mmCIF file of C-alpha atoms and ligand atoms in Angstrom:
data_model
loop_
_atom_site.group_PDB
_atom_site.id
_atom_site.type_symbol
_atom_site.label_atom_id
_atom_site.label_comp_id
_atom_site.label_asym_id
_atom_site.label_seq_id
_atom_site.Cartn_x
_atom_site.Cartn_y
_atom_site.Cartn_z
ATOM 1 C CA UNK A 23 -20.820 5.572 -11.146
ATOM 2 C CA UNK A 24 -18.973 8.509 -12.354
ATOM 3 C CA UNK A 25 -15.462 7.916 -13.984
ATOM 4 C CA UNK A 26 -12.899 9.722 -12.691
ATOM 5 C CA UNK A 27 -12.730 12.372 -15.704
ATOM 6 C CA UNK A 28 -16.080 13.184 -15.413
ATOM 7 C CA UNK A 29 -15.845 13.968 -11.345
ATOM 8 C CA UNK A 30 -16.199 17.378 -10.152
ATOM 9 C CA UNK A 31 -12.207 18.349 -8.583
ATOM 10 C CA UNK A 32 -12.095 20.664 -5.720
ATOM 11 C CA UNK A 33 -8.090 21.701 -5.612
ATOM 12 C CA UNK A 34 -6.931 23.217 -2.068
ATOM 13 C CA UNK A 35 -4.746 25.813 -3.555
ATOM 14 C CA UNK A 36 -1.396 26.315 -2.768
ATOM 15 C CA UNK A 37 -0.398 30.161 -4.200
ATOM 16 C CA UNK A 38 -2.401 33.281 -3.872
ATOM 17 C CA UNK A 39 -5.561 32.368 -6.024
ATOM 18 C CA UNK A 40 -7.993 35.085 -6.913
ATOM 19 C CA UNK A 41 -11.878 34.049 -8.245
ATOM 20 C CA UNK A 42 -12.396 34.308 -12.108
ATOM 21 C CA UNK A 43 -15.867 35.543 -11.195
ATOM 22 C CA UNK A 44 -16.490 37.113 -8.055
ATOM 23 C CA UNK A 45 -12.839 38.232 -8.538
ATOM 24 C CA UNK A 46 -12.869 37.860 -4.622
ATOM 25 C CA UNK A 47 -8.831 37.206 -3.061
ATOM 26 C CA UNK A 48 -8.975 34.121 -2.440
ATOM 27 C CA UNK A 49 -5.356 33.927 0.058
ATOM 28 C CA UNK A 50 -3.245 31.331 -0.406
ATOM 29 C CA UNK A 51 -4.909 28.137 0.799
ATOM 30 C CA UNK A 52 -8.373 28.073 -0.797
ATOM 31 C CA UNK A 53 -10.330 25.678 -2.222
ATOM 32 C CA UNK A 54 -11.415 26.016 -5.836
ATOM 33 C CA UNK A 55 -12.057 24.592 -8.629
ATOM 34 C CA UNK A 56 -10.646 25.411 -12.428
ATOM 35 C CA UNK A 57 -13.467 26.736 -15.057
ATOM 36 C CA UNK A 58 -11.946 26.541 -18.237
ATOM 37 C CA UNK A 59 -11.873 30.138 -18.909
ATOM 38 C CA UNK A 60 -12.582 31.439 -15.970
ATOM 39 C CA UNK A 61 -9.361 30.082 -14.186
ATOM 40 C CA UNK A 62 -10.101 29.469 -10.296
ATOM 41 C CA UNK A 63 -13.318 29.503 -9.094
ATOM 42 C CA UNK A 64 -14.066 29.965 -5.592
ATOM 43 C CA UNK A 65 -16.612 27.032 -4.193
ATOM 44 C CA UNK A 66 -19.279 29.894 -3.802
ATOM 45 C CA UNK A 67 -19.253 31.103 -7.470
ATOM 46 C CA UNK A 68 -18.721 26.898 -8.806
ATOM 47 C CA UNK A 69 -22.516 26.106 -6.353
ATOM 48 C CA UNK A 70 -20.418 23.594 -4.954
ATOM 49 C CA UNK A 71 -20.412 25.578 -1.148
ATOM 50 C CA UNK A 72 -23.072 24.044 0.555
ATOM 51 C CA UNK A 73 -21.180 20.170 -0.250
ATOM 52 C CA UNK A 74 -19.813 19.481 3.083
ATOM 53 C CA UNK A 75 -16.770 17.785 3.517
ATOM 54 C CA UNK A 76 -16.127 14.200 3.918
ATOM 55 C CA UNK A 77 -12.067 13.222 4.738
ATOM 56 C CA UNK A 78 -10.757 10.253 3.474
ATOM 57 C CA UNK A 79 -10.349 6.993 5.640
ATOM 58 C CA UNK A 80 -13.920 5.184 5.735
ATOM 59 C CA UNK A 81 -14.350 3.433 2.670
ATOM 60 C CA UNK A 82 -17.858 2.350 3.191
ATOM 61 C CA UNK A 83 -18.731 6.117 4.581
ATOM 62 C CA UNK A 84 -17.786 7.523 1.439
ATOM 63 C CA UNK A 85 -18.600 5.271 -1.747
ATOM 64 C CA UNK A 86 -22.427 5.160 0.093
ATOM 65 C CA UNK A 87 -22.115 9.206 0.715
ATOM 66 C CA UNK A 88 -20.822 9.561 -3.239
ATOM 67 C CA UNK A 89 -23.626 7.062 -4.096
ATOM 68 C CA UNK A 90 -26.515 9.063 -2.336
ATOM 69 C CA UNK A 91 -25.297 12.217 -3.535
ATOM 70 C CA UNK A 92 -26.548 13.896 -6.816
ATOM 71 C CA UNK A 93 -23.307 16.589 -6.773
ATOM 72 C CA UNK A 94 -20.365 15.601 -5.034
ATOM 73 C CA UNK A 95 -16.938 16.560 -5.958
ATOM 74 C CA UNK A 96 -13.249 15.193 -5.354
ATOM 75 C CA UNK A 97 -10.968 17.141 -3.109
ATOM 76 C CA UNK A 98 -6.734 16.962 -4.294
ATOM 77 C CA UNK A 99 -4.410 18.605 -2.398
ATOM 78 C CA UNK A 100 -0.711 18.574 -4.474
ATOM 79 C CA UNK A 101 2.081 17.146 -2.185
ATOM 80 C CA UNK A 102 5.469 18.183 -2.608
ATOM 81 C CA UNK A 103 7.072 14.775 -1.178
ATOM 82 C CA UNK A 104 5.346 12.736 -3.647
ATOM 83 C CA UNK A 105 5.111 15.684 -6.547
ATOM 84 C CA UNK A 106 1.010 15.171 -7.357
ATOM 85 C CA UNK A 107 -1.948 15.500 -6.161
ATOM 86 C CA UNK A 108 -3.053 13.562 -3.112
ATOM 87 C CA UNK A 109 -7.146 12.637 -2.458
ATOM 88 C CA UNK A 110 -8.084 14.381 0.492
ATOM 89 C CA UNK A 111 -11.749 13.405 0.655
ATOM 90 C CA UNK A 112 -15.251 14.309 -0.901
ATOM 91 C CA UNK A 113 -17.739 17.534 -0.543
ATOM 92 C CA UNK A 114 -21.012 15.381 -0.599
ATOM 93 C CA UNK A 115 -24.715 16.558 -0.325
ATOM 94 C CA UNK A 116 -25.757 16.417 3.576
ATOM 95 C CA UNK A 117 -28.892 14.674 2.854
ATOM 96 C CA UNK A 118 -26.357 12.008 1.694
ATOM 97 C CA UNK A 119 -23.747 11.743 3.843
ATOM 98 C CA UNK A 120 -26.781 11.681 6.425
ATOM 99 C CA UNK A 121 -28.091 8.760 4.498
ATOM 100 C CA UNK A 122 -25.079 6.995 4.237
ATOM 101 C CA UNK A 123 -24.060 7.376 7.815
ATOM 102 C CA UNK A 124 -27.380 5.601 8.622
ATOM 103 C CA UNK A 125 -26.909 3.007 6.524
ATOM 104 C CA UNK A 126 -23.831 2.475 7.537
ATOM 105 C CA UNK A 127 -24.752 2.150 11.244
ATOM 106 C CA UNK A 128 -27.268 -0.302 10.507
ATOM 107 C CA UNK A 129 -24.869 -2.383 9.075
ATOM 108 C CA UNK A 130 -21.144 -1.969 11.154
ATOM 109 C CA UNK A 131 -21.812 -5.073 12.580
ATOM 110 C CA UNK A 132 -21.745 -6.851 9.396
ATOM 111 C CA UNK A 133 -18.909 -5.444 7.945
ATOM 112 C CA UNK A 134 -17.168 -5.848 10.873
ATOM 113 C CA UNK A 135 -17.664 -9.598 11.335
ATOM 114 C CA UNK A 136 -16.846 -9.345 7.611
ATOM 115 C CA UNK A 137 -13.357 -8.187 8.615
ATOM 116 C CA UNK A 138 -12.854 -10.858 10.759
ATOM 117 C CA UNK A 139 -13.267 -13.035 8.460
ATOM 118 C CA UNK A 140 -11.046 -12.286 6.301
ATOM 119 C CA UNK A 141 -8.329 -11.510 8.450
ATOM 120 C CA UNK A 142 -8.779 -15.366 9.467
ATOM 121 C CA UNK A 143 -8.598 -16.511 6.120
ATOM 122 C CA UNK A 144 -5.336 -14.344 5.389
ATOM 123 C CA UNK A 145 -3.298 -15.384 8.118
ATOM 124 C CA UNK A 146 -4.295 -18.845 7.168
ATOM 125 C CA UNK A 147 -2.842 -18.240 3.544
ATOM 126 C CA UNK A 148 0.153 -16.953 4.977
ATOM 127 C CA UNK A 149 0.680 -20.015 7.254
ATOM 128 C CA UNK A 150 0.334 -22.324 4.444
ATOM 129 C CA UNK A 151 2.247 -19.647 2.619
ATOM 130 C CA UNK A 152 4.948 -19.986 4.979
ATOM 131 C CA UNK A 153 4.773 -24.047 5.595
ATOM 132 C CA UNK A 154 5.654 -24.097 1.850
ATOM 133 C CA UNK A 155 7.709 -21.520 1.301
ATOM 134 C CA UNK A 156 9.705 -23.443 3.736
ATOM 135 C CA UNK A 157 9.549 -26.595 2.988
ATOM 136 C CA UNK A 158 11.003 -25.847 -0.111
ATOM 137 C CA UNK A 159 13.701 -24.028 1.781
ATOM 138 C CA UNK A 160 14.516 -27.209 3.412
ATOM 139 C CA UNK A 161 14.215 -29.295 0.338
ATOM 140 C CA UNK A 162 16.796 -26.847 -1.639
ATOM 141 C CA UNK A 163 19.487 -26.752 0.952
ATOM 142 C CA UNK A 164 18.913 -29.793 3.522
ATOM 143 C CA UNK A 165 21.776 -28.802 5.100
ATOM 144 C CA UNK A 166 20.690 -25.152 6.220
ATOM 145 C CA UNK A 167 20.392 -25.118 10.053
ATOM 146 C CA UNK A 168 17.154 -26.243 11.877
ATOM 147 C CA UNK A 169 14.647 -23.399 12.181
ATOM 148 C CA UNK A 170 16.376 -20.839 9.555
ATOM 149 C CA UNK A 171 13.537 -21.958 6.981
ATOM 150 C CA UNK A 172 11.026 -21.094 8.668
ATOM 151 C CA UNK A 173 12.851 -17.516 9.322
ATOM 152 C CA UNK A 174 13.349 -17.173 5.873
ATOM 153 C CA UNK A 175 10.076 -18.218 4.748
ATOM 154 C CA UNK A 176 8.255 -15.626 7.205
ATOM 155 C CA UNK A 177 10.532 -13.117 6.249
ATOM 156 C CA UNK A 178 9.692 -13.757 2.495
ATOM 157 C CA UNK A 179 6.065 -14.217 3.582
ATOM 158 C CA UNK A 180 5.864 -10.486 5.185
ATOM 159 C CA UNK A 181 7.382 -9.141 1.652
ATOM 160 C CA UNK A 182 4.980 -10.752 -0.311
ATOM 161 C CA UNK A 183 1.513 -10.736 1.891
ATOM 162 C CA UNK A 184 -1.074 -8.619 0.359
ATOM 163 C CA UNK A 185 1.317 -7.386 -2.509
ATOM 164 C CA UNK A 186 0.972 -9.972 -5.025
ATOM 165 C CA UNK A 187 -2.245 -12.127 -5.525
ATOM 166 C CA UNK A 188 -2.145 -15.717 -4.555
ATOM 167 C CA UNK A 189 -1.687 -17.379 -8.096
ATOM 168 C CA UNK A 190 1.566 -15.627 -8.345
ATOM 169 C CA UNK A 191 2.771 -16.591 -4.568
ATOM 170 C CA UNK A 192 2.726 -19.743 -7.192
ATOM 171 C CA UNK A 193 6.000 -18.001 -8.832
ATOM 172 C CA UNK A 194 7.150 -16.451 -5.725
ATOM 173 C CA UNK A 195 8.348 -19.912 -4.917
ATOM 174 C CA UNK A 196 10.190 -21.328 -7.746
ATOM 175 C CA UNK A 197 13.487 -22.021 -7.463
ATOM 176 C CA UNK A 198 15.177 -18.890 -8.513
ATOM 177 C CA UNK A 199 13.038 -16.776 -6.120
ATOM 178 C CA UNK A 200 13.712 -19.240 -2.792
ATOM 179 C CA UNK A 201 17.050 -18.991 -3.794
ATOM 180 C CA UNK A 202 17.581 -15.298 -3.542
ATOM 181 C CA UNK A 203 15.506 -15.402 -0.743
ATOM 182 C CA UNK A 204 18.218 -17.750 0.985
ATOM 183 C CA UNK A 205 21.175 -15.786 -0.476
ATOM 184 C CA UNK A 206 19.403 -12.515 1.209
ATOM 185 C CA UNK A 207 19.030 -14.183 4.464
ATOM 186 C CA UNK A 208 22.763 -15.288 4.480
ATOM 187 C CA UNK A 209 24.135 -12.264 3.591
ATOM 188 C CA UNK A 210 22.289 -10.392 6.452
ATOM 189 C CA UNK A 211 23.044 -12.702 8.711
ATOM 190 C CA UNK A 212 26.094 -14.863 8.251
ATOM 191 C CA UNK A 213 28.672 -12.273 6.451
ATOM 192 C CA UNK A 214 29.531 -8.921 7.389
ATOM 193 C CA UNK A 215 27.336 -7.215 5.012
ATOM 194 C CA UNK A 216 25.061 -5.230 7.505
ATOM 195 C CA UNK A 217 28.335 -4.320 9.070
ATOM 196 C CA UNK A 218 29.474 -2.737 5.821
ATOM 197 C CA UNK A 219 26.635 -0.864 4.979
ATOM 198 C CA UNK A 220 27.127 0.650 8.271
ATOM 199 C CA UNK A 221 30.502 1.571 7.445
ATOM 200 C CA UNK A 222 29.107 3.690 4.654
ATOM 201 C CA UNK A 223 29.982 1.006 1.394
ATOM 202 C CA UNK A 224 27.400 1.671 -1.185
ATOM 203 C CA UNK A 225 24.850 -1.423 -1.498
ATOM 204 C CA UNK A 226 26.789 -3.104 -4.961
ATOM 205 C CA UNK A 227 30.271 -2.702 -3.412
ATOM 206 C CA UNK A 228 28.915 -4.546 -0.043
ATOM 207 C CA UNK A 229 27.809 -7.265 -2.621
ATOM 208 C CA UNK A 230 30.651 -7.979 -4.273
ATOM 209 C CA UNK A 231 32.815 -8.158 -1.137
ATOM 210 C CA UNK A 232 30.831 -10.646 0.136
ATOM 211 C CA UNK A 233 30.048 -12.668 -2.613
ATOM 212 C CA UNK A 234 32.610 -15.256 -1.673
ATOM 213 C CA UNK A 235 31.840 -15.535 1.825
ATOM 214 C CA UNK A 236 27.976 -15.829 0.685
ATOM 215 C CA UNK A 237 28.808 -18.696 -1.805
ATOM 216 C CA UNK A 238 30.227 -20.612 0.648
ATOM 217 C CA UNK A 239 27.389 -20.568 3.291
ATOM 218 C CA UNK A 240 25.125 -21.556 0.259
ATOM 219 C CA UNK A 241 27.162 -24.645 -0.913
ATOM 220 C CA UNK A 242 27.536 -25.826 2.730
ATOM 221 C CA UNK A 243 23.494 -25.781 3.124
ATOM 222 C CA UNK A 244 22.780 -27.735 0.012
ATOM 223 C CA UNK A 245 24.658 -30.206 1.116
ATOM 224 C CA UNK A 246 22.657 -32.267 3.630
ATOM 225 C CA UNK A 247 24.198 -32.671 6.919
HETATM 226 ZN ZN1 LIG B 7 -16.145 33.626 -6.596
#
């Protein structure tokens, strides 16, 4: 497996490029690749034009394409939103994108079962993730009216699904973190905080004036009914 230094980058220009070599005008949207003296190469002059292009999206497609491909090179395209460069896909060898999409014919019906599979065994995390996550709701403030835990605990299920690993969903439910959790959920829904956001207040000022009323609601539900 190449590392990522030592792959080929094709860069989709975004300025009027001209080729180091062929000194052909390249306009302003070609695809080259930087020689280190050279400047821009266009794909021709690099031996990199009869790659053909693979986009990004199919995971399998492309690591087996890569894989069965003696040249293959990384296409970036820079984004302006997000101020870097952005994978846009692969050039690959045809034999091996044709080997690749073969392969991975032969074997869709596998992954896909695959897929199931584990889209099973997450949502059955995340129900156990939520059964505890409220249960400790309830068992924090046993006063907190019947159903809310649950809300919360889905609510702080969806923030948490997928972007932490499991041994720190651990952590996710000590007491400080069930607690903000709580204090979130109150403040959206039992003070007028969404209300002054609307209005414009910045997100610290909104805080503050609610603070109080947020408090309150939070003594009341540790106290059991
Ligand atoms: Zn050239």
């Amino acid at each position: 497996m190449k590392s990522p230094s030592e792959e080929i980058k094709v860069f989709i220009s975004n300025r009027e490029s001209t080729c180091g070599e062929c000194g052909e005008n390249l306009g302003s949207k070609a695809w080259v690749t930087l020689a280190k003296e050279k400047g821009a190469l266009c794909l021709a002059c690099a031996d990199l034009d009869h790659l053909l292009f693979l986009p990004s999206g199919d995971a399998a497609l492309t690591r087996r394409a890569r894989k069965y491909s003696i040249l293959s090179a990384v296409v970036l395209k820079w984004s302006h939103g997000r101020k870097r460069y952005e994978r846009q896909g692969l050039l690959v060898e045809a034999q091996g994108l044709e080997k690749a999409e073969e392969e991975c014919l032969a074997d869709s019906e596998i992954r896909e079962r695959r897929r199931e599979r584990e889209a099973v065994r997450r949502e059955e995390l995340d129900r156990q993730y939520v059964d505890q996550f409220g249960t400790r709701v309830r068992n924090l403030f046993p006063g907190c009216p019947k159903g809310r835990e649950r809300e919360i605990a889905e609510h702080a299920c969806r923030k948490y699904s997928g972007r932490i690993g499991r041994s720190a969903s651990a952590r996710a439910m000590d007491e400080e973190a069930v607690r903000l959790a709580v204090s979130a959920h109150v403040r959206h829904g039992e003070t007028k905080y969404d209300e002054l956001l609307a209005r414009g207040y910045d997100r610290w000022e909104a805080r503050i004036a609610v603070d109080g009323a947020v408090r309150i609601v939070l003594q009341r539900w540790e106290s059991p009914r």
